[in-house]
mmCIF file of C-alpha atoms and ligand atoms in Angstrom:
data_model
loop_
_atom_site.group_PDB
_atom_site.id
_atom_site.type_symbol
_atom_site.label_atom_id
_atom_site.label_comp_id
_atom_site.label_asym_id
_atom_site.label_seq_id
_atom_site.Cartn_x
_atom_site.Cartn_y
_atom_site.Cartn_z
ATOM 1 C CA MET A 1 0.281 0.308 -0.075
ATOM 2 C CA GLU A 2 1.357 3.147 -1.150
ATOM 3 C CA GLN A 3 1.918 6.469 1.524
ATOM 4 C CA ASN A 4 0.442 8.785 -0.997
ATOM 5 C CA LYS A 5 -2.864 7.362 -1.936
ATOM 6 C CA LYS A 6 -5.739 8.093 -0.382
ATOM 7 C CA THR A 7 -7.392 5.141 1.845
ATOM 8 C CA ILE A 8 -10.799 3.654 0.846
ATOM 9 C CA PHE A 9 -12.866 1.661 3.747
ATOM 10 C CA SER A 10 -16.056 -0.451 2.883
ATOM 11 C CA GLY A 11 -17.559 -3.522 3.615
ATOM 12 C CA MET A 12 -20.230 -6.335 2.953
ATOM 13 C CA GLN A 13 -22.571 -8.116 5.552
ATOM 14 C CA PRO A 14 -22.328 -11.875 5.523
ATOM 15 C CA THR A 15 -25.759 -12.204 5.735
ATOM 16 C CA GLY A 16 -26.749 -13.995 2.822
ATOM 17 C CA ALA A 17 -25.506 -14.816 -0.944
ATOM 18 C CA ILE A 18 -24.609 -11.100 -2.448
ATOM 19 C CA THR A 19 -27.335 -10.175 -4.933
ATOM 20 C CA LEU A 20 -27.107 -8.280 -8.177
ATOM 21 C CA GLY A 21 -27.750 -5.117 -6.018
ATOM 22 C CA ASN A 22 -24.869 -5.950 -4.132
ATOM 23 C CA TYR A 23 -22.878 -5.945 -7.318
ATOM 24 C CA LEU A 24 -24.051 -3.019 -9.495
ATOM 25 C CA GLY A 25 -24.450 -1.275 -6.162
ATOM 26 C CA ALA A 26 -20.994 -1.247 -4.605
ATOM 27 C CA LEU A 27 -19.018 -4.215 -5.715
ATOM 28 C CA LYS A 28 -18.626 -3.544 -9.166
ATOM 29 C CA ASN A 29 -17.643 0.476 -8.300
ATOM 30 C CA TRP A 30 -14.751 -1.200 -5.762
ATOM 31 C CA THR A 31 -13.222 -2.698 -8.721
ATOM 32 C CA THR A 32 -12.111 0.439 -10.725
ATOM 33 C CA LEU A 33 -10.890 2.300 -7.068
ATOM 34 C CA GLN A 34 -8.074 -0.221 -6.771
ATOM 35 C CA GLU A 35 -5.304 1.280 -8.734
ATOM 36 C CA GLU A 36 -6.163 5.140 -7.381
ATOM 37 C CA TYR A 37 -6.249 4.436 -3.478
ATOM 38 C CA ASN A 38 -5.752 1.708 -0.830
ATOM 39 C CA CYS A 39 -8.391 0.401 -0.608
ATOM 40 C CA LEU A 40 -9.972 -1.805 2.498
ATOM 41 C CA TYR A 41 -12.492 -4.414 1.587
ATOM 42 C CA CYS A 42 -14.388 -6.197 4.893
ATOM 43 C CA ILE A 43 -16.601 -8.757 5.256
ATOM 44 C CA VAL A 44 -18.187 -6.748 8.464
ATOM 45 C CA ASP A 45 -19.263 -10.419 10.177
ATOM 46 C CA MET A 46 -19.853 -8.527 13.282
ATOM 47 C CA HIS A 47 -22.619 -6.421 11.720
ATOM 48 C CA ALA A 48 -24.146 -9.491 10.310
ATOM 49 C CA ILE A 49 -24.943 -10.896 13.861
ATOM 50 C CA THR A 50 -26.942 -8.112 15.191
ATOM 51 C CA VAL A 51 -30.061 -10.306 13.154
ATOM 52 C CA ARG A 52 -29.524 -13.745 14.677
ATOM 53 C CA GLN A 53 -27.897 -15.852 12.201
ATOM 54 C CA ASN A 54 -27.352 -19.433 11.207
ATOM 55 C CA PRO A 55 -23.071 -20.117 12.721
ATOM 56 C CA ALA A 56 -23.099 -22.469 9.582
ATOM 57 C CA GLU A 57 -24.552 -20.851 7.063
ATOM 58 C CA LEU A 58 -22.918 -17.104 8.580
ATOM 59 C CA ARG A 59 -19.205 -18.924 7.715
ATOM 60 C CA LYS A 60 -20.198 -20.376 4.756
ATOM 61 C CA ASN A 61 -21.415 -17.195 3.616
ATOM 62 C CA ALA A 62 -18.710 -14.988 4.592
ATOM 63 C CA ARG A 63 -16.428 -17.648 3.081
ATOM 64 C CA ASN A 64 -18.224 -17.296 -0.181
ATOM 65 C CA LEU A 65 -18.175 -13.531 0.154
ATOM 66 C CA LEU A 66 -14.296 -12.846 0.034
ATOM 67 C CA ILE A 67 -14.138 -15.315 -2.859
ATOM 68 C CA GLN A 68 -16.875 -12.939 -4.433
ATOM 69 C CA TYR A 69 -14.909 -10.039 -3.995
ATOM 70 C CA ILE A 70 -11.750 -11.644 -5.968
ATOM 71 C CA ALA A 71 -14.201 -13.255 -8.780
ATOM 72 C CA ALA A 72 -15.867 -9.404 -9.093
ATOM 73 C CA GLY A 73 -12.101 -8.694 -9.680
ATOM 74 C CA LEU A 74 -10.672 -6.784 -6.567
ATOM 75 C CA ASP A 75 -7.522 -8.150 -6.551
ATOM 76 C CA PRO A 76 -6.268 -9.244 -2.897
ATOM 77 C CA THR A 77 -2.334 -8.437 -3.541
ATOM 78 C CA LYS A 78 -3.514 -4.775 -3.873
ATOM 79 C CA ASN A 79 -6.636 -4.068 -1.799
ATOM 80 C CA ILE A 80 -6.679 -5.096 1.907
ATOM 81 C CA ILE A 81 -9.488 -7.822 1.783
ATOM 82 C CA TYR A 82 -10.874 -9.786 5.463
ATOM 83 C CA TYR A 83 -13.447 -10.101 7.888
ATOM 84 C CA GLN A 84 -14.110 -7.886 10.587
ATOM 85 C CA SER A 85 -14.192 -10.337 13.381
ATOM 86 C CA GLN A 86 -10.564 -11.235 12.705
ATOM 87 C CA VAL A 87 -9.474 -7.716 13.251
ATOM 88 C CA SER A 88 -9.860 -7.033 16.739
ATOM 89 C CA GLY A 89 -9.323 -3.333 16.827
ATOM 90 C CA HIS A 90 -12.870 -2.911 15.397
ATOM 91 C CA ALA A 91 -14.386 -4.170 18.294
ATOM 92 C CA GLU A 92 -11.518 -2.654 20.652
ATOM 93 C CA LEU A 93 -12.431 0.952 19.543
ATOM 94 C CA GLY A 94 -15.995 0.327 18.339
ATOM 95 C CA TRP A 95 -16.550 -0.312 22.799
ATOM 96 C CA ILE A 96 -14.295 3.203 23.025
ATOM 97 C CA LEU A 97 -16.766 5.141 20.512
ATOM 98 C CA ASN A 98 -19.233 3.907 22.018
ATOM 99 C CA CYS A 99 -18.350 6.075 25.110
ATOM 100 C CA PHE A 100 -18.219 8.491 22.790
ATOM 101 C CA THR A 101 -21.576 8.451 21.005
ATOM 102 C CA TYR A 102 -24.766 9.448 22.160
ATOM 103 C CA MET A 103 -27.941 7.859 22.551
ATOM 104 C CA GLY A 104 -30.068 11.049 21.607
ATOM 105 C CA GLU A 105 -27.857 10.341 18.244
ATOM 106 C CA LEU A 106 -28.445 6.754 17.942
ATOM 107 C CA ASN A 107 -32.275 7.455 18.888
ATOM 108 C CA ARG A 108 -32.709 9.184 15.542
ATOM 109 C CA MET A 109 -30.958 6.261 12.668
ATOM 110 C CA THR A 110 -33.524 4.987 10.303
ATOM 111 C CA GLN A 111 -31.918 1.976 10.051
ATOM 112 C CA PHE A 112 -32.571 1.523 13.894
ATOM 113 C CA LYS A 113 -35.697 2.052 13.443
ATOM 114 C CA ASP A 114 -36.444 -0.044 10.396
ATOM 115 C CA LYS A 115 -35.079 -3.234 11.551
ATOM 116 C CA SER A 116 -36.537 -2.925 15.140
ATOM 117 C CA LYS A 117 -39.543 -3.201 12.781
ATOM 118 C CA LYS A 118 -38.166 -5.554 10.814
ATOM 119 C CA HIS A 119 -36.747 -8.125 13.539
ATOM 120 C CA ALA A 120 -39.329 -6.613 16.547
ATOM 121 C CA ASP A 121 -38.593 -10.002 18.685
ATOM 122 C CA ASN A 122 -34.841 -9.361 18.767
ATOM 123 C CA ILE A 123 -34.511 -5.467 18.966
ATOM 124 C CA ASN A 124 -30.800 -6.034 20.840
ATOM 125 C CA ALA A 125 -28.020 -3.356 22.332
ATOM 126 C CA GLY A 126 -25.895 -4.129 19.273
ATOM 127 C CA LEU A 127 -28.625 -3.184 16.691
ATOM 128 C CA TYR A 128 -28.995 -0.188 18.707
ATOM 129 C CA THR A 129 -25.231 0.814 19.151
ATOM 130 C CA TYR A 130 -23.928 -0.701 15.225
ATOM 131 C CA PRO A 131 -23.220 2.543 13.833
ATOM 132 C CA ALA A 132 -20.240 2.967 16.512
ATOM 133 C CA LEU A 133 -18.653 0.083 15.310
ATOM 134 C CA MET A 134 -19.585 1.327 11.896
ATOM 135 C CA ALA A 135 -17.502 4.465 12.748
ATOM 136 C CA ALA A 136 -14.950 2.272 14.391
ATOM 137 C CA ASP A 137 -14.623 0.727 11.069
ATOM 138 C CA ILE A 138 -14.119 3.754 8.775
ATOM 139 C CA LEU A 139 -11.678 5.208 12.072
ATOM 140 C CA LEU A 140 -9.490 2.481 12.736
ATOM 141 C CA PHE A 141 -7.926 2.567 9.366
ATOM 142 C CA ASN A 142 -7.790 6.478 9.174
ATOM 143 C CA THR A 143 -10.285 6.376 6.108
ATOM 144 C CA ASP A 144 -10.306 9.088 3.741
ATOM 145 C CA LEU A 145 -13.629 8.025 1.959
ATOM 146 C CA VAL A 146 -16.207 5.748 2.546
ATOM 147 C CA PRO A 147 -18.257 4.617 -0.868
ATOM 148 C CA VAL A 148 -21.927 4.927 0.757
ATOM 149 C CA GLY A 149 -25.280 3.812 -0.525
ATOM 150 C CA HIS A 150 -28.219 6.239 0.703
ATOM 151 C CA ASP A 151 -28.621 3.995 3.531
ATOM 152 C CA GLN A 152 -25.287 4.709 5.380
ATOM 153 C CA LYS A 153 -25.160 8.313 4.923
ATOM 154 C CA GLN A 154 -26.797 9.222 8.279
ATOM 155 C CA HIS A 155 -24.146 6.413 9.440
ATOM 156 C CA LEU A 156 -21.304 8.370 8.329
ATOM 157 C CA GLU A 157 -22.234 11.843 9.201
ATOM 158 C CA LEU A 158 -22.357 10.465 12.526
ATOM 159 C CA THR A 159 -19.009 9.198 12.052
ATOM 160 C CA ARG A 160 -17.918 12.347 11.331
ATOM 161 C CA ASP A 161 -19.355 13.925 14.854
ATOM 162 C CA ILE A 162 -17.544 11.615 16.550
ATOM 163 C CA ALA A 163 -14.416 11.980 15.190
ATOM 164 C CA MET A 164 -14.684 15.331 15.632
ATOM 165 C CA ARG A 165 -16.157 15.338 19.084
ATOM 166 C CA PHE A 166 -12.795 13.215 19.633
ATOM 167 C CA ASN A 167 -10.492 15.119 18.010
ATOM 168 C CA THR A 168 -11.729 18.638 19.771
ATOM 169 C CA ILE A 169 -11.223 16.174 23.637
ATOM 170 C CA TYR A 170 -8.134 15.040 22.989
ATOM 171 C CA GLY A 171 -6.263 16.387 19.843
ATOM 172 C CA ASP A 172 -5.891 15.207 16.342
ATOM 173 C CA THR A 173 -6.231 12.064 16.285
ATOM 174 C CA PHE A 174 -8.900 10.688 13.418
ATOM 175 C CA THR A 175 -8.632 11.690 9.706
ATOM 176 C CA ILE A 176 -12.270 12.328 9.185
ATOM 177 C CA PRO A 177 -13.987 10.202 6.664
ATOM 178 C CA ASP A 178 -15.642 11.897 3.674
ATOM 179 C CA PRO A 179 -18.031 10.417 1.805
ATOM 180 C CA TYR A 180 -17.213 8.745 -1.817
ATOM 181 C CA ILE A 181 -18.058 10.560 -4.609
ATOM 182 C CA GLY A 182 -17.740 8.806 -7.846
ATOM 183 C CA LYS A 183 -19.995 7.603 -10.502
ATOM 184 C CA VAL A 184 -23.279 6.911 -8.164
ATOM 185 C CA GLY A 185 -23.953 3.000 -8.162
ATOM 186 C CA ALA A 186 -27.555 1.828 -9.520
ATOM 187 C CA LYS A 187 -30.447 1.036 -6.537
ATOM 188 C CA ILE A 188 -31.529 -1.980 -7.420
ATOM 189 C CA MET A 189 -35.377 -3.254 -6.389
ATOM 190 C CA ASP A 190 -36.762 -6.601 -5.467
ATOM 191 C CA LEU A 191 -38.453 -8.071 -8.458
ATOM 192 C CA GLN A 192 -41.184 -9.518 -6.996
ATOM 193 C CA GLU A 193 -41.504 -5.768 -4.639
ATOM 194 C CA PRO A 194 -40.379 -3.350 -7.070
ATOM 195 C CA THR A 195 -40.429 -0.555 -4.889
ATOM 196 C CA ASN A 196 -38.249 -2.755 -2.089
ATOM 197 C CA LYS A 197 -34.510 -2.632 -2.329
ATOM 198 C CA MET A 198 -33.207 -6.002 -3.551
ATOM 199 C CA SER A 199 -31.739 -7.466 -0.036
ATOM 200 C CA LYS A 200 -29.930 -10.793 -0.083
ATOM 201 C CA SER A 201 -31.811 -11.255 3.047
ATOM 202 C CA ALA A 202 -35.118 -11.334 1.102
ATOM 203 C CA GLU A 203 -36.982 -14.815 1.729
ATOM 204 C CA ASP A 204 -38.419 -14.843 -1.778
ATOM 205 C CA LYS A 205 -36.408 -16.076 -4.187
ATOM 206 C CA ASN A 206 -38.078 -15.073 -6.751
ATOM 207 C CA ALA A 207 -37.087 -11.602 -6.155
ATOM 208 C CA THR A 208 -33.255 -11.555 -5.956
ATOM 209 C CA ILE A 209 -31.205 -12.293 -8.568
ATOM 210 C CA LEU A 210 -27.789 -13.676 -6.946
ATOM 211 C CA LEU A 211 -24.658 -13.518 -8.472
ATOM 212 C CA THR A 212 -24.298 -17.718 -8.548
ATOM 213 C CA ASP A 213 -27.735 -17.709 -10.157
ATOM 214 C CA LYS A 214 -27.248 -20.314 -13.102
ATOM 215 C CA PRO A 215 -28.262 -18.864 -16.790
ATOM 216 C CA ASP A 216 -31.854 -20.774 -16.662
ATOM 217 C CA GLU A 217 -32.444 -19.695 -13.069
ATOM 218 C CA ILE A 218 -31.565 -15.783 -14.346
ATOM 219 C CA LEU A 219 -34.003 -15.855 -17.579
ATOM 220 C CA LYS A 220 -36.755 -17.634 -14.978
ATOM 221 C CA LYS A 221 -36.349 -14.830 -12.620
ATOM 222 C CA PHE A 222 -36.523 -11.850 -15.273
ATOM 223 C CA LYS A 223 -39.555 -13.375 -16.724
ATOM 224 C CA ARG A 224 -41.430 -13.521 -13.101
ATOM 225 C CA ALA A 225 -40.276 -9.936 -12.622
ATOM 226 C CA VAL A 226 -43.585 -7.550 -11.888
ATOM 227 C CA THR A 227 -44.208 -5.384 -14.061
ATOM 228 C CA ASP A 228 -47.965 -3.035 -14.534
ATOM 229 C CA ASN A 229 -50.439 -3.547 -17.532
ATOM 230 C CA PHE A 230 -48.884 0.098 -19.246
ATOM 231 C CA ALA A 231 -47.124 -1.792 -22.121
ATOM 232 C CA ASN A 232 -44.847 0.715 -22.759
ATOM 233 C CA ILE A 233 -40.656 0.299 -21.594
ATOM 234 C CA LYS A 234 -40.835 3.675 -19.961
ATOM 235 C CA TYR A 235 -38.243 4.573 -16.754
ATOM 236 C CA ASP A 236 -40.796 6.124 -14.811
ATOM 237 C CA VAL A 237 -40.791 4.931 -11.236
ATOM 238 C CA GLU A 238 -43.738 6.564 -9.430
ATOM 239 C CA ASN A 239 -46.112 4.958 -12.181
ATOM 240 C CA GLN A 240 -44.351 1.786 -13.323
ATOM 241 C CA PRO A 241 -41.193 0.862 -10.634
ATOM 242 C CA GLY A 242 -41.235 -2.754 -11.560
ATOM 243 C CA ILE A 243 -39.749 -1.985 -15.254
ATOM 244 C CA SER A 244 -38.347 0.934 -13.970
ATOM 245 C CA ASN A 245 -35.939 -1.135 -12.504
ATOM 246 C CA LEU A 246 -35.384 -3.454 -15.165
ATOM 247 C CA ILE A 247 -34.518 -0.729 -17.526
ATOM 248 C CA SER A 248 -31.858 0.619 -14.919
ATOM 249 C CA ILE A 249 -30.757 -2.514 -14.115
ATOM 250 C CA TYR A 250 -30.341 -2.612 -18.406
ATOM 251 C CA SER A 251 -28.641 0.355 -18.182
ATOM 252 C CA ALA A 252 -26.027 -0.320 -15.104
ATOM 253 C CA ILE A 253 -25.086 -3.433 -17.709
ATOM 254 C CA THR A 254 -25.003 -1.500 -20.671
ATOM 255 C CA ASN A 255 -23.899 1.969 -20.331
ATOM 256 C CA LYS A 256 -26.731 2.906 -22.117
ATOM 257 C CA THR A 257 -28.757 6.082 -20.833
ATOM 258 C CA TYR A 258 -32.768 5.405 -20.310
ATOM 259 C CA ASP A 259 -32.978 7.001 -22.888
ATOM 260 C CA GLU A 260 -31.641 5.199 -25.341
ATOM 261 C CA ILE A 261 -32.908 2.117 -24.012
ATOM 262 C CA GLU A 262 -36.521 3.414 -24.275
ATOM 263 C CA ASN A 263 -35.537 4.380 -27.977
ATOM 264 C CA GLU A 264 -34.160 1.185 -28.703
ATOM 265 C CA PHE A 265 -37.249 -0.632 -27.061
ATOM 266 C CA ALA A 266 -40.181 1.398 -28.345
ATOM 267 C CA GLY A 267 -42.894 -0.347 -29.594
ATOM 268 C CA LYS A 268 -41.853 -3.618 -27.805
ATOM 269 C CA GLY A 269 -43.470 -6.367 -25.587
ATOM 270 C CA TYR A 270 -42.607 -6.782 -22.054
ATOM 271 C CA GLY A 271 -41.125 -10.243 -22.481
ATOM 272 C CA ASP A 272 -39.051 -9.659 -24.825
ATOM 273 C CA PHE A 273 -37.227 -6.833 -22.762
ATOM 274 C CA LYS A 274 -36.806 -8.803 -19.816
ATOM 275 C CA VAL A 275 -35.353 -11.862 -22.344
ATOM 276 C CA GLU A 276 -32.741 -9.029 -23.089
ATOM 277 C CA VAL A 277 -32.020 -8.230 -19.807
ATOM 278 C CA ALA A 278 -31.504 -11.343 -18.486
ATOM 279 C CA GLN A 279 -29.016 -12.200 -21.591
ATOM 280 C CA ALA A 280 -26.980 -9.022 -20.571
ATOM 281 C CA VAL A 281 -27.196 -10.049 -16.890
ATOM 282 C CA ILE A 282 -25.929 -13.556 -17.598
ATOM 283 C CA GLU A 283 -23.210 -12.015 -19.993
ATOM 284 C CA THR A 284 -21.738 -9.931 -17.475
ATOM 285 C CA LEU A 285 -22.210 -12.931 -14.740
ATOM 286 C CA LYS A 286 -20.554 -15.470 -16.746
ATOM 287 C CA PRO A 287 -16.858 -14.935 -16.071
ATOM 288 C CA ILE A 288 -17.461 -13.917 -12.184
ATOM 289 C CA GLN A 289 -18.834 -17.491 -11.858
ATOM 290 C CA GLN A 290 -16.087 -18.900 -13.584
ATOM 291 C CA LYS A 291 -13.926 -17.181 -11.907
ATOM 292 C CA TYR A 292 -15.466 -17.871 -8.532
ATOM 293 C CA ASP A 293 -15.832 -21.525 -9.105
ATOM 294 C CA GLU A 294 -12.102 -22.347 -10.017
ATOM 295 C CA LEU A 295 -11.326 -19.949 -6.743
ATOM 296 C CA GLN A 296 -13.755 -22.203 -4.989
ATOM 297 C CA LYS A 297 -11.167 -25.493 -5.524
ATOM 298 C CA ASP A 298 -8.216 -23.650 -4.922
ATOM 299 C CA LYS A 299 -8.910 -23.902 -0.946
ATOM 300 C CA ALA A 300 -4.665 -23.085 -0.693
ATOM 301 C CA TYR A 301 -4.806 -20.305 -1.945
ATOM 302 C CA ILE A 302 -7.655 -18.691 -0.289
ATOM 303 C CA ASP A 303 -6.511 -19.317 3.325
ATOM 304 C CA ASN A 304 -3.277 -17.788 2.415
ATOM 305 C CA ILE A 305 -4.936 -14.589 0.815
ATOM 306 C CA ILE A 306 -7.212 -14.505 4.172
ATOM 307 C CA LYS A 307 -4.120 -15.083 6.929
ATOM 308 C CA GLU A 308 -1.932 -12.104 4.835
ATOM 309 C CA ASN A 309 -4.671 -9.689 4.549
ATOM 310 C CA THR A 310 -5.140 -9.966 8.076
ATOM 311 C CA GLU A 311 -2.372 -9.861 9.234
ATOM 312 C CA LYS A 312 -1.945 -6.611 7.259
ATOM 313 C CA ALA A 313 -5.226 -5.454 8.317
ATOM 314 C CA ASN A 314 -3.957 -5.883 11.830
ATOM 315 C CA TYR A 315 -0.907 -4.389 11.810
ATOM 316 C CA LYS A 316 -2.722 -1.278 10.471
ATOM 317 C CA ALA A 317 -5.611 -1.110 12.669
ATOM 318 C CA GLN A 318 -3.368 -1.879 16.245
ATOM 319 C CA LYS A 319 -1.621 1.059 15.199
ATOM 320 C CA ILE A 320 -4.564 3.666 15.139
ATOM 321 C CA LEU A 321 -6.249 1.591 18.035
ATOM 322 C CA ARG A 322 -2.636 2.385 20.395
ATOM 323 C CA LYS A 323 -2.563 6.212 19.828
ATOM 324 C CA VAL A 324 -6.564 5.943 20.788
ATOM 325 C CA GLN A 325 -5.821 4.320 23.953
ATOM 326 C CA LYS A 326 -2.478 6.226 25.040
ATOM 327 C CA LYS A 327 -5.070 9.644 24.655
ATOM 328 C CA ILE A 328 -7.513 8.178 26.739
ATOM 329 C CA GLY A 329 -5.443 6.960 29.420
ATOM 330 C CA PHE A 330 -4.871 3.315 29.007
ATOM 331 C CA PRO A 331 -1.578 2.460 30.649
ATOM 332 C CA PRO A 332 0.448 0.745 28.286
ATOM 333 C CA ILE A 333 1.535 -2.354 27.364
ATOM 334 C CA ILE A 334 4.527 -3.674 28.842
ATOM 335 C CA ARG A 335 6.908 -5.743 26.921
HETATM 336 N N1 AQP B 1 -30.673 -2.814 -3.868
HETATM 337 C C1 AQP B 1 -29.069 -2.623 -3.526
HETATM 338 N N2 AQP B 1 -29.320 -1.878 -5.122
HETATM 339 C C2 AQP B 1 -28.009 -1.659 -4.626
HETATM 340 N N3 AQP B 1 -26.966 -1.189 -3.905
HETATM 341 C C3 AQP B 1 -26.981 -2.395 -2.700
HETATM 342 N N4 AQP B 1 -26.392 -2.284 -2.010
HETATM 343 C C4 AQP B 1 -27.511 -3.225 -0.853
HETATM 344 N N5 AQP B 1 -28.018 -3.447 -1.802
HETATM 345 C C5 AQP B 1 -28.598 -3.130 -2.459
HETATM 346 C C6 AQP B 1 -25.330 -2.000 -1.477
HETATM 347 O O1 AQP B 1 -24.105 -3.274 -1.290
HETATM 348 C C7 AQP B 1 -23.546 -3.094 -0.288
HETATM 349 C C8 AQP B 1 -23.357 -4.396 1.224
HETATM 350 O O2 AQP B 1 -24.398 -3.459 1.943
HETATM 351 P P1 AQP B 1 -24.239 -4.984 3.385
HETATM 352 O O3 AQP B 1 -24.235 -6.234 2.711
HETATM 353 O O4 AQP B 1 -23.734 -3.638 4.638
HETATM 354 O O5 AQP B 1 -26.199 -4.443 3.482
HETATM 355 P P2 AQP B 1 -27.201 -3.877 2.862
HETATM 356 O O6 AQP B 1 -27.067 -2.689 2.276
HETATM 357 O O7 AQP B 1 -27.886 -3.935 4.318
HETATM 358 O O8 AQP B 1 -27.118 -5.075 1.898
HETATM 359 P P3 AQP B 1 -28.343 -6.394 1.996
HETATM 360 O O9 AQP B 1 -27.927 -6.463 0.700
HETATM 361 O O10 AQP B 1 -30.089 -5.415 1.656
HETATM 362 O O11 AQP B 1 -28.505 -7.179 3.356
HETATM 363 P P4 AQP B 1 -29.424 -7.592 4.291
HETATM 364 O O12 AQP B 1 -30.646 -8.150 3.261
HETATM 365 O O13 AQP B 1 -28.455 -7.979 4.779
HETATM 366 O O14 AQP B 1 -29.625 -5.802 4.921
HETATM 367 C C9 AQP B 1 -23.676 -1.234 0.550
HETATM 368 O O15 AQP B 1 -23.026 -0.757 -0.163
HETATM 369 C C10 AQP B 1 -25.072 -1.180 -0.123
HETATM 370 O O16 AQP B 1 -25.241 0.399 0.055
#
């Protein structure tokens, strides 16, 4: 990693197999950043357990996600790719930052409100203090830039507030992170309920395209995608959310504008358009799936990547953590 490059941090939760939404909204854009920035891409399994997880599934999802990062084009020698739970600095700084985060701030977080509704039987303290841990994830590496979707903007704002608060009390310690304003990833919606975003934890299997879906599954899911009775291929989220979602998927993949797509398919039926979108997705995912299958077979290679990247992340994390511990008055470690 080079000194003069800015640092980017981002992550995904291993809460399920990743979707086309995760790919087009985040992962695809990450692959364009690796030359220009020092990037850390975390598999945030500690965040994942704020919602109850099956242990075997969580373990499997985390490894698969790491392999998918690489299959999608993240070079593990240029980016630091690792599991959050294996870098204890996240938990240690997370606790410290909990003590610098006000309940009034956490009460305002919309994700907490949303997830509390969704998981009413398990409104745990971790779900509530999730933003303090997320602040630790980011501040642990002197991150300059964080690529965030719209849903995470509030958390990043809070991270900035916490960092500034800490710096005001103890002197310059944390880099204040900015949102990464780059090519905005498309927000991909659920194929069955197109007013909701496509989510890896969705129960309805027809609602999501997984990165690992076979061509026939992809075609079937697109054919079943909910549309409308207008018989008009037009980008109009308000009145035609289903067809607009298909247009935005097609646009994200082909780089064609909405206008170009509307013209290309003027007068054509939804059935034809769905097949076109499915074919475009199948072609895009094909090389990623091939690489993914190859990597899955190479256990030693993947294990080695995990080992080396975890060491790198731990080394960086410890440097900042020690600085913070010293500032707040924790005793020095005697060696
Ligand atoms: N539908 C989406 N369209 C575009 N981008 C999306 N992202 C997620 N869904 C879409 C982006 O993917 C990254 C990973 O997010 P995450 O794993 O931290 O959790 P999430 O945003 O909550 O994603 P999911 O798939 O909806 O997970 P669950 O179902 O567990 O809540 C983020 O950059 C996000 O913006």
